[in-house]
Amino acid sequence: QVRLVESGGGLVQAGGSLRLSCSVSGINFKIADMGWYRQAPAKQREFVASITRHGTTNYTDSVSGRFTVSRNNPWTTLFLLMNNLTPDDTAVYYCHVEGSSRYRDHWGRGTQVTVSS
């Protein structure tokens, strides 16, 4: 059973930075493609960033150039470094196992990111 535990969220002023972490267990993390999603108030959950087992990254246009997704395989941890944050980044952020239908509907509790003007 996969376990996803997000952390690192908080309150930050516009222009600031945060680093989110996702601790992963219950799967072979080394061969898992991973992603970050977010859900803002009154919005649907949206894709933010992903990183494959080989280190290939992908970003939604709104965060490209500001966010960096990375992973530490020995620590089975996924990261999202968020720079130059704006109020539009305010959301609950979730990590996710990508590319596998068996985990498509599995989500952690998420971590709240709030960016003030």
PDB file of C-alpha atoms in Angstrom:
ATOM      1  CA  GLN A   1       0.000   0.000   0.000  1.00  0.00           C
ATOM      2  CA  VAL A   2       1.541   3.279  -1.105  1.00  0.00           C
ATOM      3  CA  ARG A   3       1.872   5.991   1.512  1.00  0.00           C
ATOM      4  CA  LEU A   4       2.306   9.638   0.520  1.00  0.00           C
ATOM      5  CA  VAL A   5       3.007  12.248   3.176  1.00  0.00           C
ATOM      6  CA  GLU A   6       3.309  15.848   2.024  1.00  0.00           C
ATOM      7  CA  SER A   7       4.931  18.520   4.158  1.00  0.00           C
ATOM      8  CA  GLY A   8       6.575  21.920   3.986  1.00  0.00           C
ATOM      9  CA  GLY A   9       3.605  24.138   3.258  1.00  0.00           C
ATOM     10  CA  GLY A  10       2.915  27.371   5.051  1.00  0.00           C
ATOM     11  CA  LEU A  11       2.185  31.053   4.760  1.00  0.00           C
ATOM     12  CA  VAL A  12       4.518  33.153   2.645  1.00  0.00           C
ATOM     13  CA  GLN A  13       4.432  36.621   1.121  1.00  0.00           C
ATOM     14  CA  ALA A  14       4.351  37.136  -2.623  1.00  0.00           C
ATOM     15  CA  GLY A  15       7.822  36.804  -4.048  1.00  0.00           C
ATOM     16  CA  GLY A  16       8.894  34.350  -1.394  1.00  0.00           C
ATOM     17  CA  SER A  17       9.878  30.699  -1.621  1.00  0.00           C
ATOM     18  CA  LEU A  18       8.913  27.368  -0.128  1.00  0.00           C
ATOM     19  CA  ARG A  19      10.185  23.828  -0.510  1.00  0.00           C
ATOM     20  CA  LEU A  20       7.649  21.033  -0.296  1.00  0.00           C
ATOM     21  CA  SER A  21       8.507  17.433   0.476  1.00  0.00           C
ATOM     22  CA  CYS A  22       6.687  14.179  -0.109  1.00  0.00           C
ATOM     23  CA  SER A  23       7.787  11.105   1.780  1.00  0.00           C
ATOM     24  CA  VAL A  24       6.919   7.966  -0.186  1.00  0.00           C
ATOM     25  CA  SER A  25       6.690   4.402   1.038  1.00  0.00           C
ATOM     26  CA  GLY A  26       5.018   1.166  -0.008  1.00  0.00           C
ATOM     27  CA  ILE A  27       6.354   1.202  -3.562  1.00  0.00           C
ATOM     28  CA  ASN A  28       9.671   0.848  -5.303  1.00  0.00           C
ATOM     29  CA  PHE A  29      10.357   4.575  -5.386  1.00  0.00           C
ATOM     30  CA  LYS A  30      13.410   4.220  -7.604  1.00  0.00           C
ATOM     31  CA  ILE A  31      11.303   3.076 -10.572  1.00  0.00           C
ATOM     32  CA  ALA A  32       8.253   5.248  -9.903  1.00  0.00           C
ATOM     33  CA  ASP A  33       7.361   8.354 -11.881  1.00  0.00           C
ATOM     34  CA  MET A  34       6.157  11.039  -9.493  1.00  0.00           C
ATOM     35  CA  GLY A  35       4.155  14.235  -9.758  1.00  0.00           C
ATOM     36  CA  TRP A  36       2.841  17.249  -7.899  1.00  0.00           C
ATOM     37  CA  TYR A  37      -0.725  18.527  -8.139  1.00  0.00           C
ATOM     38  CA  ARG A  38      -2.564  21.363  -6.464  1.00  0.00           C
ATOM     39  CA  GLN A  39      -6.121  22.362  -5.737  1.00  0.00           C
ATOM     40  CA  ALA A  40      -6.973  26.013  -5.155  1.00  0.00           C
ATOM     41  CA  PRO A  41     -10.206  27.228  -3.547  1.00  0.00           C
ATOM     42  CA  ALA A  42     -13.175  26.713  -5.870  1.00  0.00           C
ATOM     43  CA  LYS A  43     -10.894  25.109  -8.455  1.00  0.00           C
ATOM     44  CA  GLN A  44     -10.322  21.620  -9.767  1.00  0.00           C
ATOM     45  CA  ARG A  45      -7.133  19.801  -8.952  1.00  0.00           C
ATOM     46  CA  GLU A  46      -4.486  20.583 -11.542  1.00  0.00           C
ATOM     47  CA  PHE A  47      -1.169  19.154 -12.585  1.00  0.00           C
ATOM     48  CA  VAL A  48       1.870  21.147 -11.478  1.00  0.00           C
ATOM     49  CA  ALA A  49       5.039  19.178 -12.161  1.00  0.00           C
ATOM     50  CA  SER A  50       6.379  15.679 -12.621  1.00  0.00           C
ATOM     51  CA  ILE A  51       9.639  13.789 -12.663  1.00  0.00           C
ATOM     52  CA  THR A  52      10.226  10.361 -14.126  1.00  0.00           C
ATOM     53  CA  ARG A  53      12.337   7.556 -12.763  1.00  0.00           C
ATOM     54  CA  HIS A  54      15.060   8.774 -15.119  1.00  0.00           C
ATOM     55  CA  GLY A  55      14.889  12.403 -13.959  1.00  0.00           C
ATOM     56  CA  THR A  56      12.953  13.871 -16.872  1.00  0.00           C
ATOM     57  CA  THR A  57      10.815  16.779 -15.642  1.00  0.00           C
ATOM     58  CA  ASN A  58       7.645  18.422 -16.880  1.00  0.00           C
ATOM     59  CA  TYR A  59       5.842  21.569 -15.673  1.00  0.00           C
ATOM     60  CA  THR A  60       2.579  23.309 -16.266  1.00  0.00           C
ATOM     61  CA  ASP A  61       3.100  26.634 -18.019  1.00  0.00           C
ATOM     62  CA  SER A  62       2.110  28.784 -15.051  1.00  0.00           C
ATOM     63  CA  VAL A  63       4.964  27.487 -12.882  1.00  0.00           C
ATOM     64  CA  SER A  64       7.615  26.839 -15.498  1.00  0.00           C
ATOM     65  CA  GLY A  65      10.771  28.752 -14.646  1.00  0.00           C
ATOM     66  CA  ARG A  66       9.708  29.283 -11.031  1.00  0.00           C
ATOM     67  CA  PHE A  67       9.256  25.758  -9.660  1.00  0.00           C
ATOM     68  CA  THR A  68      11.721  22.885  -9.647  1.00  0.00           C
ATOM     69  CA  VAL A  69      10.766  19.279  -9.024  1.00  0.00           C
ATOM     70  CA  SER A  70      13.431  16.870  -7.839  1.00  0.00           C
ATOM     71  CA  ARG A  71      13.817  13.565  -6.079  1.00  0.00           C
ATOM     72  CA  ASN A  72      16.170  11.833  -3.702  1.00  0.00           C
ATOM     73  CA  ASN A  73      15.925   8.114  -4.336  1.00  0.00           C
ATOM     74  CA  PRO A  74      17.873   6.888  -1.276  1.00  0.00           C
ATOM     75  CA  TRP A  75      15.518   8.945   0.911  1.00  0.00           C
ATOM     76  CA  THR A  76      12.442   7.983  -1.168  1.00  0.00           C
ATOM     77  CA  THR A  77      11.469  11.636  -1.102  1.00  0.00           C
ATOM     78  CA  LEU A  78      10.019  13.942  -3.734  1.00  0.00           C
ATOM     79  CA  PHE A  79      10.600  17.710  -3.582  1.00  0.00           C
ATOM     80  CA  LEU A  80       9.073  20.813  -5.082  1.00  0.00           C
ATOM     81  CA  LEU A  81      11.049  24.023  -4.776  1.00  0.00           C
ATOM     82  CA  MET A  82       8.748  26.977  -5.366  1.00  0.00           C
ATOM     83  CA  ASN A  83      10.301  30.374  -6.043  1.00  0.00           C
ATOM     84  CA  ASN A  84       8.780  33.789  -6.722  1.00  0.00           C
ATOM     85  CA  LEU A  85       5.429  32.714  -5.362  1.00  0.00           C
ATOM     86  CA  THR A  86       2.262  34.614  -6.197  1.00  0.00           C
ATOM     87  CA  PRO A  87      -1.221  34.557  -4.665  1.00  0.00           C
ATOM     88  CA  ASP A  88      -2.324  32.415  -7.616  1.00  0.00           C
ATOM     89  CA  ASP A  89      -0.118  29.646  -6.227  1.00  0.00           C
ATOM     90  CA  THR A  90      -2.279  29.397  -3.113  1.00  0.00           C
ATOM     91  CA  ALA A  91      -3.591  25.840  -2.949  1.00  0.00           C
ATOM     92  CA  VAL A  92      -3.325  22.500  -1.254  1.00  0.00           C
ATOM     93  CA  TYR A  93      -0.419  20.649  -2.847  1.00  0.00           C
ATOM     94  CA  TYR A  94      -0.422  16.885  -3.309  1.00  0.00           C
ATOM     95  CA  CYS A  95       2.129  14.403  -4.550  1.00  0.00           C
ATOM     96  CA  HIS A  96       1.144  11.469  -6.724  1.00  0.00           C
ATOM     97  CA  VAL A  97       2.465   8.301  -8.301  1.00  0.00           C
ATOM     98  CA  GLU A  98       2.315   8.812 -12.048  1.00  0.00           C
ATOM     99  CA  GLY A  99       1.970   6.349 -14.892  1.00  0.00           C
ATOM    100  CA  SER A 100       0.212   3.597 -12.985  1.00  0.00           C
ATOM    101  CA  SER A 101      -3.535   3.068 -12.927  1.00  0.00           C
ATOM    102  CA  ARG A 102      -3.326   1.208  -9.643  1.00  0.00           C
ATOM    103  CA  TYR A 103      -2.330   4.455  -7.876  1.00  0.00           C
ATOM    104  CA  ARG A 104      -4.331   6.925  -9.964  1.00  0.00           C
ATOM    105  CA  ASP A 105      -6.881   7.524  -7.214  1.00  0.00           C
ATOM    106  CA  HIS A 106      -4.467   7.445  -4.305  1.00  0.00           C
ATOM    107  CA  TRP A 107      -3.645  10.784  -2.671  1.00  0.00           C
ATOM    108  CA  GLY A 108      -2.080  11.962   0.530  1.00  0.00           C
ATOM    109  CA  ARG A 109      -3.588  14.604   2.777  1.00  0.00           C
ATOM    110  CA  GLY A 110      -1.730  17.396   1.017  1.00  0.00           C
ATOM    111  CA  THR A 111       0.017  20.440   2.418  1.00  0.00           C
ATOM    112  CA  GLN A 112      -1.431  23.944   2.401  1.00  0.00           C
ATOM    113  CA  VAL A 113       0.450  26.748   0.672  1.00  0.00           C
ATOM    114  CA  THR A 114      -0.895  30.250   1.207  1.00  0.00           C
ATOM    115  CA  VAL A 115       0.672  33.230  -0.552  1.00  0.00           C
ATOM    116  CA  SER A 116      -0.327  36.680   0.649  1.00  0.00           C
ATOM    117  CA  SER A 117      -0.301  39.844  -1.456  1.00  0.00           C
TER     118      SER A 117
END
